[in-house]
Amino acid sequence: MFSNKCVLCAFKCNFVTEVTFLHSSILPELFSGSRTHSSDRTMDLGLAEDHFSRPVGSFVASDIEQLKLAIEECKKLILELPENSERQKDTVVKLIHLRLKLQELKDPEEDEPNLRILLEHRFSKEKSKSVKQTCDKCSAIIWGLIQTWYTCTGCYYRCHSKCMNLITKPCVRSKVSHQSEYELSICPEIGLDRQDYRCAECRTPISLRGVPSEARQCDYTGQYYCSTCHWNDTAIIPARVIHNWEFESRKVCRSSLRYLALMMSRPVLKLKEINPLLFNFVEELVEIRKLRQDILLMKPYFITCKEAMEARLLLQLQDRQHFVENDDMYSLQDLIDISSGRLSCSLTEIHTTFAKHIKLDCERCQAKGFVCELCKEGDILFPFDSHTSVCHDCSAVFHRDCYYDNSTTCPRCARMTERKQDEVSDVKNA
């Protein structure tokens, strides 16, 4: 059974684009006439038993060749009938249904497997009847109503069943798994001559003049592609972000678009090695780095606190797991969120929640605080407090002013050194 919406979509795809000799006035009249006639006409498409009856006379179509003949006869009849007449509109609907039936015979889905593996793609047959998808191989619309189509569960590559044997590009997910790194040169162009004037992916002949096919440059790889492999999609380029702090989207090919999407949340950028000067010019990066360092100092409190484990406080950072593992690795999504200000707001809120648990809500965590041994005054100190300094050797915490103003060594380190010397002395005397 076909709904009005399905009939309209099939009409646009299978009839308007191919039967160009029909009068343009038929289209609005066919689906915008009186409600009664339109409803009866489209419902007949799904409910009537005699689908292939000709409005004037009759013909029977049972196989592909007969359907083709019936379609041609229906086309001729449409031109012969009076323009905008009810009989002409009925015949148009009949033509649509004939073409749908022909497509079903050409592209049966009963024998199609649910899972197909090709070039490391894991293609799963889709059950959706949506008509809003586009085949990544042939660039044509996927008509889910009458065509079988597949989606790769790894890289989300979509294609018709009939296009699968034409695929030459391996799954991008495998590249992400084996080589999780970005191209860090800005648009590393090599020139069309180095590509032999062919698409970098499918090897189709291309040129900047558009003959025989238009050459489109991918701003991520720097290479040129044909219009089938490059749809003028746009994406933020990692190299431009790291070197220029630029977040303008640039045109990229389809394979680069999928690769960048899969890499978006992977923490593979070590900024202090790639571009350490960036911290001198982007204040937000310095702020985020300090918040991350504080969170790493809070982590030991949580993993030894029963209440914190039960409350699962660290799970607040489950979408950015690397934030509780190190303070120098960033994902491209991190940098985008830093630029927009979203990360600063969310991380500050999490930082406040964590500090509140340690300093106010939990007595066990409070007991692990420090008293400044240099001035022996003030409140309990914690290593993540903004006004404190931490000894790099023993992790003792002091007031920042006290620790910097005193030229003496850390009292705790001095005690530990003295204790070791006493132990060595006792062993010798024994």
Short mmCIF file of C-alpha atoms in Angstrom, two decimals:
data_model
loop_
_atom_site.label_atom_id
_atom_site.label_comp_id
_atom_site.label_asym_id
_atom_site.label_seq_id
_atom_site.Cartn_x
_atom_site.Cartn_y
_atom_site.Cartn_z
CA MET A 1 0.00 0.00 0.00
CA PHE A 2 1.40 3.39 -0.97
CA SER A 3 0.54 6.63 0.82
CA ASN A 4 0.00 10.00 -0.85
CA LYS A 5 3.47 11.07 0.25
CA CYS A 6 5.11 8.00 -1.30
CA VAL A 7 3.26 8.54 -4.56
CA LEU A 8 4.36 12.15 -4.70
CA CYS A 9 8.02 11.25 -4.02
CA ALA A 10 8.00 8.49 -6.62
CA PHE A 11 6.34 10.82 -9.08
CA LYS A 12 9.10 13.40 -8.65
CA CYS A 13 11.92 10.90 -9.01
CA ASN A 14 10.70 8.42 -11.63
CA PHE A 15 8.40 10.50 -13.76
CA VAL A 16 9.30 14.18 -13.78
CA THR A 17 13.01 13.62 -14.43
CA GLU A 18 12.53 11.11 -17.23
CA VAL A 19 9.22 11.91 -18.93
CA THR A 20 10.25 15.47 -19.75
CA PHE A 21 7.77 15.82 -22.56
CA LEU A 22 4.76 16.00 -20.20
CA HIS A 23 3.07 19.38 -19.88
CA SER A 24 4.26 21.18 -16.74
CA SER A 25 0.70 22.05 -15.83
CA ILE A 26 -0.09 18.39 -15.10
CA LEU A 27 2.04 18.30 -11.97
CA PRO A 28 0.28 20.90 -9.83
CA GLU A 29 -3.11 19.78 -11.09
CA LEU A 30 -2.42 16.13 -10.31
CA PHE A 31 -1.85 16.61 -6.57
CA SER A 32 -3.54 19.92 -5.87
CA GLY A 33 -6.96 19.39 -7.45
CA SER A 34 -10.11 18.69 -5.52
CA ARG A 35 -9.54 16.67 -2.34
CA THR A 36 -12.01 14.02 -3.34
CA HIS A 37 -10.50 13.25 -6.72
CA SER A 38 -6.88 13.38 -5.48
CA SER A 39 -7.58 11.11 -2.54
CA ASP A 40 -9.45 8.59 -4.66
CA ARG A 41 -6.78 8.63 -7.30
CA THR A 42 -3.82 8.02 -4.96
CA MET A 43 -5.64 5.54 -2.77
CA ASP A 44 -6.54 3.61 -5.89
CA LEU A 45 -2.84 3.28 -6.48
CA GLY A 46 -2.54 1.16 -3.36
CA LEU A 47 -5.95 -0.52 -3.09
CA ALA A 48 -7.34 -1.19 -6.53
CA GLU A 49 -6.95 -4.77 -7.72
CA ASP A 50 -6.64 -4.00 -11.41
CA HIS A 51 -3.47 -1.89 -11.17
CA PHE A 52 -2.52 -2.24 -14.82
CA SER A 53 -5.83 -1.53 -16.46
CA ARG A 54 -5.66 1.12 -19.13
CA PRO A 55 -8.16 3.98 -18.79
CA VAL A 56 -9.15 3.48 -22.44
CA GLY A 57 -8.94 -0.15 -23.50
CA SER A 58 -6.75 -2.51 -21.47
CA PHE A 59 -3.34 -4.16 -21.34
CA VAL A 60 -1.70 -6.70 -19.03
CA ALA A 61 1.88 -6.44 -17.75
CA SER A 62 3.42 -9.40 -15.95
CA ASP A 63 7.16 -9.18 -16.57
CA ILE A 64 9.82 -6.55 -17.18
CA GLU A 65 9.47 -6.40 -20.96
CA GLN A 66 5.71 -6.14 -20.79
CA LEU A 67 6.01 -3.43 -18.14
CA LYS A 68 8.32 -1.42 -20.37
CA LEU A 69 5.86 -1.68 -23.25
CA ALA A 70 3.01 -0.70 -20.94
CA ILE A 71 4.97 2.36 -19.74
CA GLU A 72 5.63 3.53 -23.30
CA GLU A 73 1.98 3.04 -24.23
CA CYS A 74 0.93 4.99 -21.15
CA LYS A 75 3.26 7.86 -22.09
CA LYS A 76 1.73 8.09 -25.55
CA LEU A 77 -1.76 8.04 -24.12
CA ILE A 78 -0.96 10.94 -21.76
CA LEU A 79 -0.04 13.13 -24.74
CA GLU A 80 -3.15 12.10 -26.65
CA LEU A 81 -5.63 12.87 -23.88
CA PRO A 82 -6.96 16.43 -23.32
CA GLU A 83 -4.63 18.54 -21.23
CA ASN A 84 -5.47 18.71 -17.47
CA SER A 85 -8.38 16.33 -17.94
CA GLU A 86 -9.28 13.82 -15.24
CA ARG A 87 -8.48 10.94 -17.59
CA GLN A 88 -5.02 12.36 -18.22
CA LYS A 89 -4.36 12.71 -14.48
CA ASP A 90 -5.54 9.15 -13.87
CA THR A 91 -3.21 7.92 -16.56
CA VAL A 92 -0.28 9.78 -14.96
CA VAL A 93 -0.96 7.95 -11.70
CA LYS A 94 -1.09 4.65 -13.56
CA LEU A 95 2.26 5.47 -15.16
CA ILE A 96 3.80 6.15 -11.76
CA HIS A 97 2.64 2.80 -10.45
CA LEU A 98 3.93 0.97 -13.51
CA ARG A 99 7.37 2.51 -13.01
CA LEU A 100 7.35 1.55 -9.31
CA LYS A 101 6.45 -2.00 -10.24
CA LEU A 102 9.24 -2.09 -12.82
CA GLN A 103 11.76 -0.88 -10.25
CA GLU A 104 10.63 -3.57 -7.81
CA LEU A 105 11.26 -6.25 -10.41
CA LYS A 106 14.67 -4.82 -11.26
CA ASP A 107 15.78 -4.44 -7.64
CA PRO A 108 14.26 -7.25 -5.55
CA GLU A 109 15.24 -7.23 -1.87
CA GLU A 110 14.05 -10.66 -0.76
CA ASP A 111 17.41 -12.30 -1.52
CA GLU A 112 19.59 -9.49 -0.16
CA PRO A 113 21.59 -10.47 2.97
CA ASN A 114 21.24 -8.39 6.13
CA LEU A 115 25.01 -8.05 6.58
CA ARG A 116 27.70 -7.71 3.91
CA ILE A 117 31.45 -7.20 4.48
CA LEU A 118 33.46 -5.44 1.78
CA LEU A 119 36.84 -3.65 2.00
CA GLU A 120 36.58 -3.63 5.82
CA HIS A 121 33.11 -2.05 5.58
CA ARG A 122 30.43 -3.84 7.60
CA PHE A 123 27.29 -3.06 5.62
CA SER A 124 23.96 -3.54 7.36
CA LYS A 125 20.76 -3.58 5.31
CA GLU A 126 18.52 -0.68 6.19
CA LYS A 127 14.84 -1.13 6.90
CA SER A 128 13.98 2.57 6.78
CA LYS A 129 11.82 3.70 3.88
CA SER A 130 13.09 7.27 4.09
CA VAL A 131 13.77 8.96 0.76
CA LYS A 132 16.14 11.57 2.19
CA GLN A 133 19.34 9.53 1.87
CA THR A 134 21.91 9.84 -0.91
CA CYS A 135 24.15 7.08 -2.23
CA ASP A 136 27.81 7.83 -1.48
CA LYS A 137 28.90 5.91 -4.56
CA CYS A 138 26.66 7.14 -7.38
CA SER A 139 25.41 10.38 -5.72
CA ALA A 140 21.82 9.49 -6.61
CA ILE A 141 18.90 9.57 -4.19
CA ILE A 142 18.16 6.32 -2.36
CA TRP A 143 14.45 5.57 -2.66
CA GLY A 144 13.92 3.40 0.38
CA LEU A 145 10.39 2.56 -0.74
CA ILE A 146 11.54 0.53 -3.73
CA GLN A 147 15.34 0.16 -3.42
CA THR A 148 17.52 -1.93 -1.16
CA TRP A 149 20.30 0.05 0.51
CA TYR A 150 23.03 -0.48 3.08
CA THR A 151 24.89 1.58 5.68
CA CYS A 152 28.38 0.79 6.98
CA THR A 153 28.19 0.48 10.75
CA GLY A 154 31.76 1.79 11.03
CA CYS A 155 31.96 4.89 8.83
CA TYR A 156 28.26 5.36 7.95
CA TYR A 157 28.93 5.01 4.21
CA ARG A 158 25.53 4.65 2.48
CA CYS A 159 24.90 3.10 -0.90
CA HIS A 160 22.45 1.21 -3.08
CA SER A 161 22.72 -2.54 -3.09
CA LYS A 162 23.51 -2.37 -6.81
CA CYS A 163 26.44 0.03 -6.14
CA MET A 164 28.22 -2.08 -3.54
CA ASN A 165 30.37 -4.02 -6.00
CA LEU A 166 31.63 -0.71 -7.42
CA ILE A 167 33.04 0.54 -4.09
CA THR A 168 36.83 0.98 -4.12
CA LYS A 169 37.41 2.97 -0.90
CA PRO A 170 38.13 0.99 2.31
CA CYS A 171 36.23 1.78 5.48
CA VAL A 172 37.49 4.99 7.11
CA ARG A 173 36.94 3.43 10.56
CA SER A 174 39.90 1.08 9.94
CA LYS A 175 42.13 4.07 9.21
CA VAL A 176 41.01 5.73 12.44
CA SER A 177 41.77 2.54 14.37
CA HIS A 178 45.21 1.98 12.84
CA GLN A 179 46.37 5.56 12.32
CA SER A 180 44.72 7.97 14.75
CA GLU A 181 46.42 11.16 13.69
CA TYR A 182 45.63 14.27 11.70
CA GLU A 183 47.26 15.84 8.70
CA LEU A 184 48.86 18.86 10.40
CA SER A 185 49.95 20.75 7.28
CA ILE A 186 47.51 23.35 6.00
CA CYS A 187 46.04 22.19 2.67
CA PRO A 188 49.14 20.25 1.50
CA GLU A 189 48.49 20.61 -2.23
CA ILE A 190 50.63 18.58 -4.65
CA GLY A 191 49.03 19.71 -7.92
CA LEU A 192 46.87 18.03 -10.54
CA ASP A 193 49.90 17.00 -12.57
CA ARG A 194 51.15 14.83 -9.68
CA GLN A 195 47.70 13.22 -9.66
CA ASP A 196 47.93 12.59 -13.41
CA TYR A 197 44.83 14.81 -13.77
CA ARG A 198 42.72 12.13 -12.13
CA CYS A 199 40.52 12.01 -9.03
CA ALA A 200 42.61 11.07 -5.99
CA GLU A 201 40.01 8.46 -4.99
CA CYS A 202 38.29 6.90 -8.00
CA ARG A 203 40.86 7.93 -10.66
CA THR A 204 38.26 9.57 -12.89
CA PRO A 205 39.83 12.10 -15.33
CA ILE A 206 39.36 15.66 -13.99
CA SER A 207 40.47 19.21 -14.75
CA LEU A 208 39.96 22.73 -13.39
CA ARG A 209 38.08 23.60 -16.58
CA GLY A 210 35.45 21.01 -15.76
CA VAL A 211 36.21 18.85 -18.81
CA PRO A 212 35.61 15.95 -18.69
CA SER A 213 34.82 16.38 -14.97
CA GLU A 214 35.26 19.27 -12.53
CA ALA A 215 38.28 19.08 -10.20
CA ARG A 216 37.38 19.94 -6.61
CA GLN A 217 40.05 20.44 -3.99
CA CYS A 218 39.80 19.00 -0.48
CA ASP A 219 41.15 21.50 2.03
CA TYR A 220 42.14 18.70 4.43
CA THR A 221 44.20 16.46 2.11
CA GLY A 222 45.09 19.14 -0.45
CA GLN A 223 44.22 16.71 -3.25
CA TYR A 224 41.70 17.05 -6.06
CA TYR A 225 38.58 14.94 -6.51
CA CYS A 226 35.74 14.51 -8.96
CA SER A 227 32.19 15.66 -8.21
CA THR A 228 31.17 12.12 -7.26
CA CYS A 229 33.82 11.88 -4.53
CA HIS A 230 33.62 15.54 -3.47
CA TRP A 231 30.16 16.98 -2.79
CA ASN A 232 31.37 20.37 -1.53
CA ASP A 233 30.69 19.34 2.07
CA THR A 234 32.41 21.53 4.66
CA ALA A 235 34.28 20.74 7.86
CA ILE A 236 36.60 22.43 10.36
CA ILE A 237 40.23 21.68 9.46
CA PRO A 238 42.46 20.59 12.41
CA ALA A 239 45.65 22.09 10.95
CA ARG A 240 44.04 25.52 10.62
CA VAL A 241 42.79 25.33 14.21
CA ILE A 242 46.17 24.38 15.67
CA HIS A 243 48.32 26.80 13.66
CA ASN A 244 45.93 29.72 13.14
CA TRP A 245 43.19 29.17 15.74
CA GLU A 246 40.81 29.34 12.78
CA PHE A 247 37.46 27.56 12.91
CA GLU A 248 35.96 28.45 9.54
CA SER A 249 34.57 25.39 7.74
CA ARG A 250 36.28 24.50 4.47
CA LYS A 251 35.29 22.26 1.59
CA VAL A 252 36.38 18.65 1.95
CA CYS A 253 35.83 15.41 0.04
CA ARG A 254 33.46 12.71 1.28
CA SER A 255 36.16 10.43 2.69
CA SER A 256 37.79 13.33 4.59
CA LEU A 257 34.38 14.37 5.93
CA ARG A 258 33.79 10.88 7.37
CA TYR A 259 37.34 10.64 8.73
CA LEU A 260 37.13 14.02 10.47
CA ALA A 261 33.73 13.11 11.92
CA LEU A 262 35.09 9.87 13.40
CA MET A 263 38.21 11.61 14.73
CA MET A 264 36.33 14.59 16.19
CA SER A 265 36.26 13.35 19.82
CA ARG A 266 39.58 11.48 19.85
CA PRO A 267 42.24 13.14 22.08
CA VAL A 268 45.22 12.95 19.71
CA LEU A 269 46.42 16.57 19.76
CA LYS A 270 49.31 17.35 22.11
CA LEU A 271 49.28 21.11 21.81
CA LYS A 272 52.36 21.86 23.90
CA GLU A 273 54.44 19.87 21.39
CA ILE A 274 52.66 20.83 18.16
CA ASN A 275 52.27 24.56 18.87
CA PRO A 276 53.27 25.60 22.42
CA LEU A 277 52.98 29.31 21.49
CA LEU A 278 49.24 28.90 21.19
CA PHE A 279 48.93 29.15 24.99
CA ASN A 280 50.51 32.62 24.85
CA PHE A 281 47.80 33.95 22.55
CA VAL A 282 44.66 32.07 23.59
CA GLU A 283 43.71 32.87 27.19
CA GLU A 284 40.92 30.29 27.19
CA LEU A 285 43.46 27.51 26.69
CA VAL A 286 45.35 28.58 29.80
CA GLU A 287 42.13 28.59 31.80
CA ILE A 288 41.15 25.12 30.61
CA ARG A 289 44.62 23.75 31.30
CA LYS A 290 44.43 25.01 34.92
CA LEU A 291 40.98 23.46 35.42
CA ARG A 292 42.24 20.15 34.06
CA GLN A 293 45.28 20.22 36.32
CA ASP A 294 43.02 20.84 39.32
CA ILE A 295 40.77 17.94 38.36
CA LEU A 296 43.77 15.62 38.18
CA LEU A 297 44.69 16.74 41.72
CA MET A 298 41.14 16.00 42.87
CA LYS A 299 41.07 12.54 41.33
CA PRO A 300 43.04 10.80 44.16
CA TYR A 301 40.44 12.04 46.65
CA PHE A 302 37.60 10.51 44.67
CA ILE A 303 39.11 7.09 44.00
CA THR A 304 39.69 6.60 47.74
CA CYS A 305 36.34 8.04 48.83
CA LYS A 306 33.40 5.65 49.15
CA GLU A 307 30.81 8.41 48.93
CA ALA A 308 32.38 9.85 45.78
CA MET A 309 32.47 6.42 44.15
CA GLU A 310 28.82 5.79 45.01
CA ALA A 311 27.88 9.22 43.65
CA ARG A 312 29.97 8.48 40.54
CA LEU A 313 31.29 11.99 40.44
CA LEU A 314 33.98 11.24 37.89
CA LEU A 315 31.31 10.07 35.44
CA GLN A 316 30.47 13.72 34.90
CA LEU A 317 33.51 13.67 32.61
CA GLN A 318 32.68 10.43 30.82
CA ASP A 319 32.37 12.24 27.49
CA ARG A 320 35.92 13.57 27.96
CA GLN A 321 37.62 10.64 29.66
CA HIS A 322 41.06 12.01 28.84
CA PHE A 323 40.43 14.91 31.23
CA VAL A 324 40.87 12.51 34.18
CA GLU A 325 43.95 10.89 32.64
CA ASN A 326 46.17 13.80 31.57
CA ASP A 327 46.18 17.56 31.10
CA ASP A 328 47.93 17.94 27.75
CA MET A 329 45.95 15.90 25.20
CA TYR A 330 43.05 17.55 23.34
CA SER A 331 40.48 16.46 20.81
CA LEU A 332 39.33 18.68 17.97
CA GLN A 333 35.93 18.86 19.68
CA ASP A 334 37.67 20.18 22.82
CA LEU A 335 39.24 23.02 20.84
CA ILE A 336 35.95 23.86 19.12
CA ASP A 337 34.18 23.99 22.48
CA ILE A 338 36.97 26.09 23.98
CA SER A 339 36.64 28.61 21.17
CA SER A 340 32.86 28.83 21.60
CA GLY A 341 33.09 29.09 25.40
CA ARG A 342 30.99 25.98 26.05
CA LEU A 343 33.83 23.95 27.54
CA SER A 344 34.84 26.68 29.97
CA CYS A 345 31.31 26.91 31.37
CA SER A 346 30.76 23.16 31.72
CA LEU A 347 34.23 22.42 33.12
CA THR A 348 34.00 25.26 35.64
CA GLU A 349 30.69 23.86 36.86
CA ILE A 350 32.18 20.36 37.24
CA HIS A 351 35.25 21.80 38.99
CA THR A 352 32.97 23.59 41.48
CA THR A 353 31.01 20.39 42.17
CA PHE A 354 34.19 18.40 42.76
CA ALA A 355 35.70 21.03 45.08
CA LYS A 356 32.47 21.30 47.07
CA HIS A 357 32.47 17.56 47.75
CA ILE A 358 36.08 17.56 48.95
CA LYS A 359 36.05 20.77 51.02
CA LEU A 360 32.48 20.88 52.36
CA ASP A 361 30.38 17.74 51.84
CA CYS A 362 32.73 14.88 52.72
CA GLU A 363 34.47 14.62 56.11
CA ARG A 364 36.84 11.91 54.87
CA CYS A 365 38.09 14.11 52.05
CA GLN A 366 38.38 17.11 54.38
CA ALA A 367 40.60 15.03 56.69
CA LYS A 368 43.08 14.65 53.84
CA GLY A 369 43.73 18.37 53.68
CA PHE A 370 46.97 20.13 54.70
CA VAL A 371 48.04 22.76 57.20
CA CYS A 372 50.76 25.12 56.09
CA GLU A 373 53.82 24.04 58.09
CA LEU A 374 55.63 27.26 57.34
CA CYS A 375 53.20 29.72 58.95
CA LYS A 376 50.96 27.22 60.79
CA GLU A 377 48.04 29.55 60.28
CA GLY A 378 44.90 29.71 58.17
CA ASP A 379 42.34 27.17 57.01
CA ILE A 380 42.90 23.65 55.75
CA LEU A 381 44.64 23.70 52.40
CA PHE A 382 44.16 21.54 49.31
CA PRO A 383 46.50 21.22 46.34
CA PHE A 384 43.89 22.56 43.89
CA ASP A 385 43.32 25.81 45.81
CA SER A 386 44.31 28.86 43.82
CA HIS A 387 46.35 30.40 46.65
CA THR A 388 48.52 27.35 47.38
CA SER A 389 51.77 25.83 46.20
CA VAL A 390 52.68 22.16 46.18
CA CYS A 391 56.07 20.62 46.88
CA HIS A 392 57.10 18.64 43.81
CA ASP A 393 58.93 16.03 45.88
CA CYS A 394 56.49 15.13 48.65
CA SER A 395 53.25 16.84 47.49
CA ALA A 396 52.92 18.84 50.74
CA VAL A 397 50.74 21.94 50.40
CA PHE A 398 51.62 25.44 51.60
CA HIS A 399 50.36 28.97 51.21
CA ARG A 400 51.80 30.30 48.01
CA ASP A 401 53.28 33.36 49.70
CA CYS A 402 54.85 31.29 52.48
CA TYR A 403 56.45 28.74 50.20
CA TYR A 404 57.88 31.28 47.80
CA ASP A 405 59.04 33.70 50.50
CA ASN A 406 60.90 31.07 52.53
CA SER A 407 64.29 30.03 51.26
CA THR A 408 64.29 26.94 53.48
CA THR A 409 63.48 23.54 52.11
CA CYS A 410 60.13 21.86 52.54
CA PRO A 411 59.70 20.88 56.24
CA ARG A 412 58.11 17.58 55.28
CA CYS A 413 60.96 16.70 52.93
CA ALA A 414 63.44 17.63 55.68
CA ARG A 415 61.73 15.24 58.13
CA MET A 416 61.69 12.44 55.62
CA THR A 417 65.40 12.92 54.87
CA GLU A 418 66.25 12.97 58.55
CA ARG A 419 64.21 9.82 59.16
CA LYS A 420 66.05 7.97 56.40
CA GLN A 421 69.42 9.03 57.81
CA ASP A 422 68.41 7.75 61.25
CA GLU A 423 67.37 4.41 59.78
CA VAL A 424 70.70 4.05 58.02
CA SER A 425 72.54 4.96 61.21
CA ASP A 426 70.57 2.39 63.21
CA VAL A 427 71.43 -0.31 60.70
CA LYS A 428 75.14 0.50 60.92
CA ASN A 429 75.12 0.52 64.73
CA ALA A 430 73.35 -2.82 64.79
#
